[in-house]
Coordinates of C-alpha atoms and ligand atoms in Angstrom, one line a residue:
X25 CA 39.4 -31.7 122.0
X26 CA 38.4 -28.7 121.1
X27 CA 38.4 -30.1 117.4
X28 CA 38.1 -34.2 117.4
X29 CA 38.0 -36.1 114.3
X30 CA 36.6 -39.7 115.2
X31 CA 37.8 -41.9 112.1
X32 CA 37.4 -45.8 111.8
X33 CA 40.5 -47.8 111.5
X34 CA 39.4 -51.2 109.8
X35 CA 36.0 -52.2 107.6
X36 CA 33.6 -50.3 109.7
X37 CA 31.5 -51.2 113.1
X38 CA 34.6 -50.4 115.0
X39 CA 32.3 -49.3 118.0
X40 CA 32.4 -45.6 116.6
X41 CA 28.8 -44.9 118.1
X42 CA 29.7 -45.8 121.7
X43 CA 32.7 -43.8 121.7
X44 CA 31.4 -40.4 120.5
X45 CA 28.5 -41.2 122.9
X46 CA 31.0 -41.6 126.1
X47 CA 32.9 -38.1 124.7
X48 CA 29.5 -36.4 124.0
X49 CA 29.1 -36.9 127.5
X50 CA 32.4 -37.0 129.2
X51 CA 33.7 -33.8 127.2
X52 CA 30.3 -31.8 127.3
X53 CA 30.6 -31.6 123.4
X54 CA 28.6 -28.4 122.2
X55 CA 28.8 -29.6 118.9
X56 CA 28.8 -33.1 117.1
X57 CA 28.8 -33.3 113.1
X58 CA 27.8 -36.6 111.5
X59 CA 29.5 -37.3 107.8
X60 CA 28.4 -39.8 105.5
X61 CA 25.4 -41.0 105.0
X62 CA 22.4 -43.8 105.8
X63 CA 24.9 -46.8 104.6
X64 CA 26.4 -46.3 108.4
X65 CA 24.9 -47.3 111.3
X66 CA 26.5 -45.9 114.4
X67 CA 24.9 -47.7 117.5
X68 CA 24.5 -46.2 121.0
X69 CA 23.2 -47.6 124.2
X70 CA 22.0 -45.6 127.0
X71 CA 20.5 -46.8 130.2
X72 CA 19.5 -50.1 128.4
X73 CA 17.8 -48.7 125.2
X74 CA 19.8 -49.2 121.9
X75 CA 19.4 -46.5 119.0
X76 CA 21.2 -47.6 115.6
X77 CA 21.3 -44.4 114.0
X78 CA 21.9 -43.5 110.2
X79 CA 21.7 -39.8 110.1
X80 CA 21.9 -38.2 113.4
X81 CA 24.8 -37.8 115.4
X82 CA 25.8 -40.2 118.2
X83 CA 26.4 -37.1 120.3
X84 CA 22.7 -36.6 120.9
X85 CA 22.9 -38.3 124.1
X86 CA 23.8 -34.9 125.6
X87 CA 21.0 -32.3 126.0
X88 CA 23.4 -29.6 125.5
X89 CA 25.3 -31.1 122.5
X90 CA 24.1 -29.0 119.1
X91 CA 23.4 -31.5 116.3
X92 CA 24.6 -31.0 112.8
X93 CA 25.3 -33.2 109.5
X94 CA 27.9 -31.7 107.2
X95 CA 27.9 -30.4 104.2
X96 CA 29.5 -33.1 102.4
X97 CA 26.9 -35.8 104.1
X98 CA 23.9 -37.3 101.8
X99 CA 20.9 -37.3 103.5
X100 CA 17.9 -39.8 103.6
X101 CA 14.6 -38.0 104.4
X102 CA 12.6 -40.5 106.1
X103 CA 15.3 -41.9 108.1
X104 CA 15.9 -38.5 109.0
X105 CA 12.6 -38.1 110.3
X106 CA 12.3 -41.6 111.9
X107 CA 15.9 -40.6 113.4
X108 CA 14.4 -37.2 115.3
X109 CA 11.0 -39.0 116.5
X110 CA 13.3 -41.7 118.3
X111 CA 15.9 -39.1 119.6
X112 CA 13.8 -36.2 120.4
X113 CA 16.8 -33.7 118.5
X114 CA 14.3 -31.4 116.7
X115 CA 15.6 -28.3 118.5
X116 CA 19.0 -28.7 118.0
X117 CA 19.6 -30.2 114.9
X118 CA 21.0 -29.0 111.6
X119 CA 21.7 -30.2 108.2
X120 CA 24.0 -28.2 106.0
X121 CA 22.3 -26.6 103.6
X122 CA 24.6 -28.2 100.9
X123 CA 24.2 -32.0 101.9
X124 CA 22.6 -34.0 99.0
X125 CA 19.9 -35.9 99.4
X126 CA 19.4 -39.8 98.6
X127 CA 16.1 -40.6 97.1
X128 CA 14.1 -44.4 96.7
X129 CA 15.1 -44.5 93.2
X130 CA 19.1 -44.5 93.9
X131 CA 18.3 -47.9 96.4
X132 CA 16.2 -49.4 93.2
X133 CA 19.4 -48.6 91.3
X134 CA 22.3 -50.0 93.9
X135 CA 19.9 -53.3 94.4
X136 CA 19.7 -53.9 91.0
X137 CA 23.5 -53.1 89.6
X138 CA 25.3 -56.5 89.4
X139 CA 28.5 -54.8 90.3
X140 CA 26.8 -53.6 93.6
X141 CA 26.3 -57.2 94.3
X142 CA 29.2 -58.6 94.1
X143 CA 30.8 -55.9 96.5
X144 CA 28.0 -56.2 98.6
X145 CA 26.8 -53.2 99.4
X146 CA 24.1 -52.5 102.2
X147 CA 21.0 -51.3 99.2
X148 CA 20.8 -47.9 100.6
X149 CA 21.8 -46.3 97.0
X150 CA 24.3 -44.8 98.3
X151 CA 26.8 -44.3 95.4
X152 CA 24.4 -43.7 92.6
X153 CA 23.2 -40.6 95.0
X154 CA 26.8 -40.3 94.7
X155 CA 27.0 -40.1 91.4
X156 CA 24.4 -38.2 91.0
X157 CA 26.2 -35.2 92.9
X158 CA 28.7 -35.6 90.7
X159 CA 27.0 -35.2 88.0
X160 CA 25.9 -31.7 89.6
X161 CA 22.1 -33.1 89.4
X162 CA 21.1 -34.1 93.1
X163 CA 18.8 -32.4 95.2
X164 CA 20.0 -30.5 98.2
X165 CA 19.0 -30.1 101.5
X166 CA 17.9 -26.5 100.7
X167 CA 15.7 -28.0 97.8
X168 CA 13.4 -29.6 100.3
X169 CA 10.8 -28.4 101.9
X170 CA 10.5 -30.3 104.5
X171 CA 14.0 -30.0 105.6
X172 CA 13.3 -26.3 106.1
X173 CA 13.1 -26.3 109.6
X174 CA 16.5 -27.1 109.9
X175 CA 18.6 -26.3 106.9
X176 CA 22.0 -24.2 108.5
X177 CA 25.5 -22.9 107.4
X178 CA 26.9 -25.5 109.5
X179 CA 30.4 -24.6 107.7
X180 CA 30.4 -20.8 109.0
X181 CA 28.4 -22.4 112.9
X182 CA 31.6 -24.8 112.8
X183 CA 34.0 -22.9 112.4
X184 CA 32.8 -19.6 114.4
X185 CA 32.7 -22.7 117.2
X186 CA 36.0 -24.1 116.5
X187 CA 37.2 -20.0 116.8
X188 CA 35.4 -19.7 120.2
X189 CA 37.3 -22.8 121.4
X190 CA 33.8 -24.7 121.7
X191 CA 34.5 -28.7 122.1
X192 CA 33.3 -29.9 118.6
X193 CA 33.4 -33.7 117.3
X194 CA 33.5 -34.6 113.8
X195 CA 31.9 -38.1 113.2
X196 CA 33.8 -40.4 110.6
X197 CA 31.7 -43.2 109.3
X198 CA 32.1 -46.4 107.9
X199 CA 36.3 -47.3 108.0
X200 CA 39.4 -46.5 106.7
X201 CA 39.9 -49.4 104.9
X202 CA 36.5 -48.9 102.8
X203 CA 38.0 -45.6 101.5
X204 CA 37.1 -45.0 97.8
X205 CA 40.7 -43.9 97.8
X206 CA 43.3 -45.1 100.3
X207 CA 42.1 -48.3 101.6
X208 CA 43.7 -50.2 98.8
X209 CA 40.8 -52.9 98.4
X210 CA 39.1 -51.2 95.4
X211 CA 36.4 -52.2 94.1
X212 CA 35.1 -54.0 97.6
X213 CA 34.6 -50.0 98.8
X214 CA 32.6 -47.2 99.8
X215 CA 31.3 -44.6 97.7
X216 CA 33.6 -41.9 99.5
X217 CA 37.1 -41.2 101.0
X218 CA 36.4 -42.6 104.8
X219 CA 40.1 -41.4 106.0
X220 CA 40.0 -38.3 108.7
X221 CA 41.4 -35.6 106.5
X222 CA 38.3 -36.6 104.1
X223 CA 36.1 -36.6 107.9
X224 CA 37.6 -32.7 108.4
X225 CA 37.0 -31.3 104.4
X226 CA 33.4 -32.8 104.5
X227 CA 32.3 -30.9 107.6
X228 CA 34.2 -27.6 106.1
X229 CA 37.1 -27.5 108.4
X230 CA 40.9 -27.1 107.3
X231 CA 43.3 -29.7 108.7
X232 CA 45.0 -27.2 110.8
X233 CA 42.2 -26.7 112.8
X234 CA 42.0 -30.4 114.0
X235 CA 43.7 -31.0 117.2
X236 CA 43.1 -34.5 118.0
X237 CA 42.6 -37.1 115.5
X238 CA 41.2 -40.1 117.6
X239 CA 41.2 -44.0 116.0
X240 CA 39.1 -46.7 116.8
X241 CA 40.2 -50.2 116.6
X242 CA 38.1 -53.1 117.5
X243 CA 40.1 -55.6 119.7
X244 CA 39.2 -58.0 116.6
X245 CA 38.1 -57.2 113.3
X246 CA 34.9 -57.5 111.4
X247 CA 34.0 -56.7 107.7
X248 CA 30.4 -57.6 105.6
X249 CA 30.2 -57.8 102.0
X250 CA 32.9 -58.7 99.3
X251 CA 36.5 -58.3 99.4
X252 CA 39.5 -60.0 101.0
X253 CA 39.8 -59.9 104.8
X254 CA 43.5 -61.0 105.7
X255 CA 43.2 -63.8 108.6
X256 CA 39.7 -63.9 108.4
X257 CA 38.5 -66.7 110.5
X258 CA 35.4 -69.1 109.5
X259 CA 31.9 -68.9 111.0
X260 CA 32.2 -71.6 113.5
X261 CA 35.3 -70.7 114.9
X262 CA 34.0 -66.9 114.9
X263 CA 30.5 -68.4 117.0
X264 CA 33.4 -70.5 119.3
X265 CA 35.6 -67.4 120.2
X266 CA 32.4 -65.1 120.5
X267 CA 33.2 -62.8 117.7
X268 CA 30.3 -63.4 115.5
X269 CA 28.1 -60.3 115.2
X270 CA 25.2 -59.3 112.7
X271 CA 25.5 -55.9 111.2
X272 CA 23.3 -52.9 112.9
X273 CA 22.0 -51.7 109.9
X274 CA 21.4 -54.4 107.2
X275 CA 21.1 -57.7 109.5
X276 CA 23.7 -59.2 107.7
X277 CA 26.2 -61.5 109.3
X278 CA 29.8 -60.2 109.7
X279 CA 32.7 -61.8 108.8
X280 CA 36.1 -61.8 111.0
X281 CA 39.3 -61.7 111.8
X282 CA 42.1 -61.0 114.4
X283 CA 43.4 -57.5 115.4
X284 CA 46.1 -57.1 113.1
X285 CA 49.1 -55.0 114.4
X286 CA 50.7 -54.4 111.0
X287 CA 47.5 -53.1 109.7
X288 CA 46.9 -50.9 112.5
X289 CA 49.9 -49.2 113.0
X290 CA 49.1 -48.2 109.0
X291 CA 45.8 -47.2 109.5
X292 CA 47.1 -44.9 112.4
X293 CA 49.9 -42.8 110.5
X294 CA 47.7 -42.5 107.3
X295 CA 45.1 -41.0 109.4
X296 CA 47.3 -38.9 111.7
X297 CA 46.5 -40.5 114.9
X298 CA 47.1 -38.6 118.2
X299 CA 45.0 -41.3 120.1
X300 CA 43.4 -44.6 120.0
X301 CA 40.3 -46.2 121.0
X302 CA 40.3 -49.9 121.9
X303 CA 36.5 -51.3 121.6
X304 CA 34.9 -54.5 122.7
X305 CA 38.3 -55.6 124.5
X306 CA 35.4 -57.5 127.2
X307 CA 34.8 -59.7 124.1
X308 CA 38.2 -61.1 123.5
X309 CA 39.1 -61.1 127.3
X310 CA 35.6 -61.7 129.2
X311 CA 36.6 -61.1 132.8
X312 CA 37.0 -57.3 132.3
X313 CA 33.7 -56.6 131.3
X314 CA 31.9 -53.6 132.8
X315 CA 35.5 -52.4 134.4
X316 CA 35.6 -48.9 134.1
X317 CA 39.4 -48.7 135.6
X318 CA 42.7 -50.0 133.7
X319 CA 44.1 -51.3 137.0
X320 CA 41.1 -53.7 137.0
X321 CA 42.0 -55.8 133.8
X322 CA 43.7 -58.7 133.3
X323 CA 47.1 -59.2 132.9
X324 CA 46.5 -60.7 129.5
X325 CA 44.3 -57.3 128.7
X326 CA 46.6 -55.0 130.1
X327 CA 49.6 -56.8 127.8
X328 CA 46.8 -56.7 124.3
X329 CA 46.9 -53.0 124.9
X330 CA 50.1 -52.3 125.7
X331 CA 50.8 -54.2 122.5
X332 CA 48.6 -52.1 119.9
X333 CA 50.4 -49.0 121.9
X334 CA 54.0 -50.5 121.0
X335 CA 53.0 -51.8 117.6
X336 CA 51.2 -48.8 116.7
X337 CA 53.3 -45.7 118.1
X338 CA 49.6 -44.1 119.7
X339 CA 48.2 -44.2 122.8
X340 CA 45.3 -46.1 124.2
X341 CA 43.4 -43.2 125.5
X342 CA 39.8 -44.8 125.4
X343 CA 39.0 -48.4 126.3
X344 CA 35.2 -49.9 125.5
X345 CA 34.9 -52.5 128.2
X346 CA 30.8 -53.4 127.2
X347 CA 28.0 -51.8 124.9
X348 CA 26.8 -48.7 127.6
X349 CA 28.0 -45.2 126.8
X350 CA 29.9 -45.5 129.9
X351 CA 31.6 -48.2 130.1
X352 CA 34.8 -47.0 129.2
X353 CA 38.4 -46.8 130.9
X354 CA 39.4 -42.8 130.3
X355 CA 43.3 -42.9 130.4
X356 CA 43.2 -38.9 129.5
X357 CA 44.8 -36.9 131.8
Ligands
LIG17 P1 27.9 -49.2 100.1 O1 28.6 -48.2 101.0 O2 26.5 -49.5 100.6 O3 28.0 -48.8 98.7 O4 28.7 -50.6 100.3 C1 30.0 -50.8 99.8 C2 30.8 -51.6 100.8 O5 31.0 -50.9 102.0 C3 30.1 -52.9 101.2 O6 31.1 -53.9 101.4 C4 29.4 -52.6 102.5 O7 29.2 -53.8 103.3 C5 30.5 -51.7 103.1 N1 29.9 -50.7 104.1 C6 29.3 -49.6 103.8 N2 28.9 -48.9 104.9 C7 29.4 -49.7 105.9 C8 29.3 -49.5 107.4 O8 28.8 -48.6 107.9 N3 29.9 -50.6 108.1 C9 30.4 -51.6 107.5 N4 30.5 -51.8 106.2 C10 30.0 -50.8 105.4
LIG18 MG1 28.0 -49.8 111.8

C-alpha cells in the first residue's frame, strides 16, 4: 500500500477474492477497482455467507471502502445489478465512464464460435464484446441509461486518491498465465493482457505510481477449459489429495496440478512482484487450517513456504489458511 496491484500468478481462481477481502479490511482500503469483466468470479466469504462476484469489487466487505470498475473493464448490466442487490454497494459504487459494455448477443456469439469451444471459454461473450471495442462500436457505460447513477471519472478519482496517499487496490482478474499476450499458451487464453502492468494501465494509473505489486499463488494449481497444464494430475487422484474443485462462476470442474516452483518464480519477475500470497495452504497440509499465526503451522507448511520464498526471490507476506476473509497469517510488518 498506498497503491496495490493484486495480479493472479497461474490459470486463474488463485483465491484472489479472499485476499483483497482480508486487505479491504485489514488496510482500511478507501478505494478498491475491479478490472476485467463477468468471465471472473472473485469469491468472498464473510461470517459464513459466500458472494461470487463478477463485477463488483471484493473490497466491498468494508463499509468505508469506495467501489469502482475501471475504465478498461467490460461491464455486464444485469449482473451488475444482481451484484449491488446482494452487496448493498449502491452508494459507493462507480463504473468509469469509458468501460464497455457486454451485451446477450456477444454470449450467443462465444457459445456458438467453434474456436471458443475448443478453448473452453466460460460463454460469457467476453471476447466478441472485445472485439467489438475494438472495432470502436461497443456501447459505453455512459451510453446507458441505467448506469447513470453511477457513471464516474474513476481515472481523475484514482489518481487524485493515489496523490492524497489514500490506500487504493487494484483488482487483477483471471491469471497471468491466461494473458492474451505473455502467458505463452495462446490460443487456450483470455481475451486481455491479465499481467499487473496491464492491471495498472486498465484502471488509468502509470506504473510508477504502483508501490506494491502483490502475487497470488495457490499452494496447488487449477486451470478449466483447454490448453496444456504441465503436471496436471488426473481426476481421481485430484478427489484423493483433495484438490478437486468446481469453478465459482460456470460450475465446471477444474483441472490440476502441483505448485510448480519454476513457473512461479517466472510468473513473479514478469509481474514485478514485491510480495506473495500463498492460498489454500490448509488444503495441501490439513492440520493448519483456521491458524491465523505462522508459528502455528507445521513443520512441513512452514518448509512449503519457505520454499516458494527461496525458489521465487518474494516474500510470503499473506497466507490463506481456510475460505473466511480472515483467516489469514499477516507476515507484514
Ligand atoms: P474466456 O475468458 O471466457 O474467453 O475464456 C478463455 C479461457 O480463459 C478459458 O480457458 C476459460 O476457462 C479461462 N478463464 C476465463 N476467465 C477465467 C477465470 O476467471 N478463472 C479461470 N479461468 C478463466
Ligand atoms: Mg474465479
Amino acid at each position: 500500500m498506498p497503491c496495490t496491484v493484486i495480479v493472479g500468478a497461474f490459470w486463474g481462481d488463485e483465491g484472489k477474492g479472499k485476499i483483497i477481502s482480508y486487505l479491504a479490511l485489514k488496510d482500511n482500503l478507501d478505494f478498491c477497482v475491479r478490472t476485467g469483466s463477468v468471465n471472473a468470479a472473485h469469491t468472498v466469504w464473510v461470517e459464513g455467507q459466500k458472494y461470487a462476484l463478477h463485477v463488483v469489487p471484493a473490497g466491498f466487505i468494508n463499509e468505508n471502502c469506495k467501489l469502482r470498475v475501471a475504465a478498461g473493464a467490460n461491464v455486464h448490466v444485469a449482473q451488475f445489478f444482481k451484484e449491488l442487490e446482494q452487496t448493498k454497494a449502491h452508494s459507493r459504487i462507480g463504473i468509469d465512464q469509458n468501460a464497455s459494455i457486454i451485451e446477450e448477443k456477444h454470449s450467443a456469439q462465444d457459445k456458438a464460435s467453434a474456436v471458443n469451444k475448443g478453448i473452453g471459454t466460460t460463454g460469457w461473450g467476453v471476447g466478441p464484446a472485445i472485439e467489438e471495442r475494438v472495432r470502436r462500436t461497443a456501447k459505453l457505460a455512459k451510453d446507458v441509461p441505467e448506469l447513470k447513477p453511477y457513471v464516474v471519472d474513476s481515472i481523475t478519482e484514482i489518481n487524485d486518491a493515489i496523490d492524497q496517499g489514500k490506500q487504493v487496490l487494484l483488482e487483477g482478474t483471471q491469471g497471468f498465465m491466461l494473458s492474451l499476450f505473455l502467458g505463452g499458451g495462446y490460443p487456450y487464453v483470455t481475451s486481455r493482457d491479465t499481467g499487473a502492468s496491464a492491471i495498472a494501465s486498465e484502471a488509468g494509473v502509470g506504473p510508477t505510481r504502483v508501490d506494491d505489486v502483490i502475487i497470488v499463488f495457490k499452494s496447488f494449481i487449477t486451470r478449466v477449459g483447454g490448453g496444456p497444464l504441465p503436471g496436471e494430475i488426473s481426476k481421481e487422484d485430484a478427489l484423493k489429495r483433495g484438490w478437486f474443485e468446481v469453478a465459482a462462476g460456470t460450475g465446471r470442474e477444474r483441472r490440476s496440478a502441483p505448485f510448480d516452483f519454476d513457473l512461479a518464480r517466472k510468473t513473479a519477475k514478469i509481474n514485478g512482484a514485491t510480495q506473495a500470497a500463498l492460498t489454500k495452504l490448509d488444503v495441501i497440509f490439513p492440520e493448519c487450517q483456521g491458524k491465523r499465526n505462522f508459528e502455528d503451522l507445521s513443520d512441513k507448511a512452514k518448509e512449503f513456504v519457505k520454499e516458494v520464498e527461496d525458489k521465487t526471490g518474494v516474500p510470503v507476506t499473506l497466507i490463506g489458511t481456510g475460505p473466511d476473509a480472515l483467516d489469514i497469517i499477516d507476515r507484514r510488518k
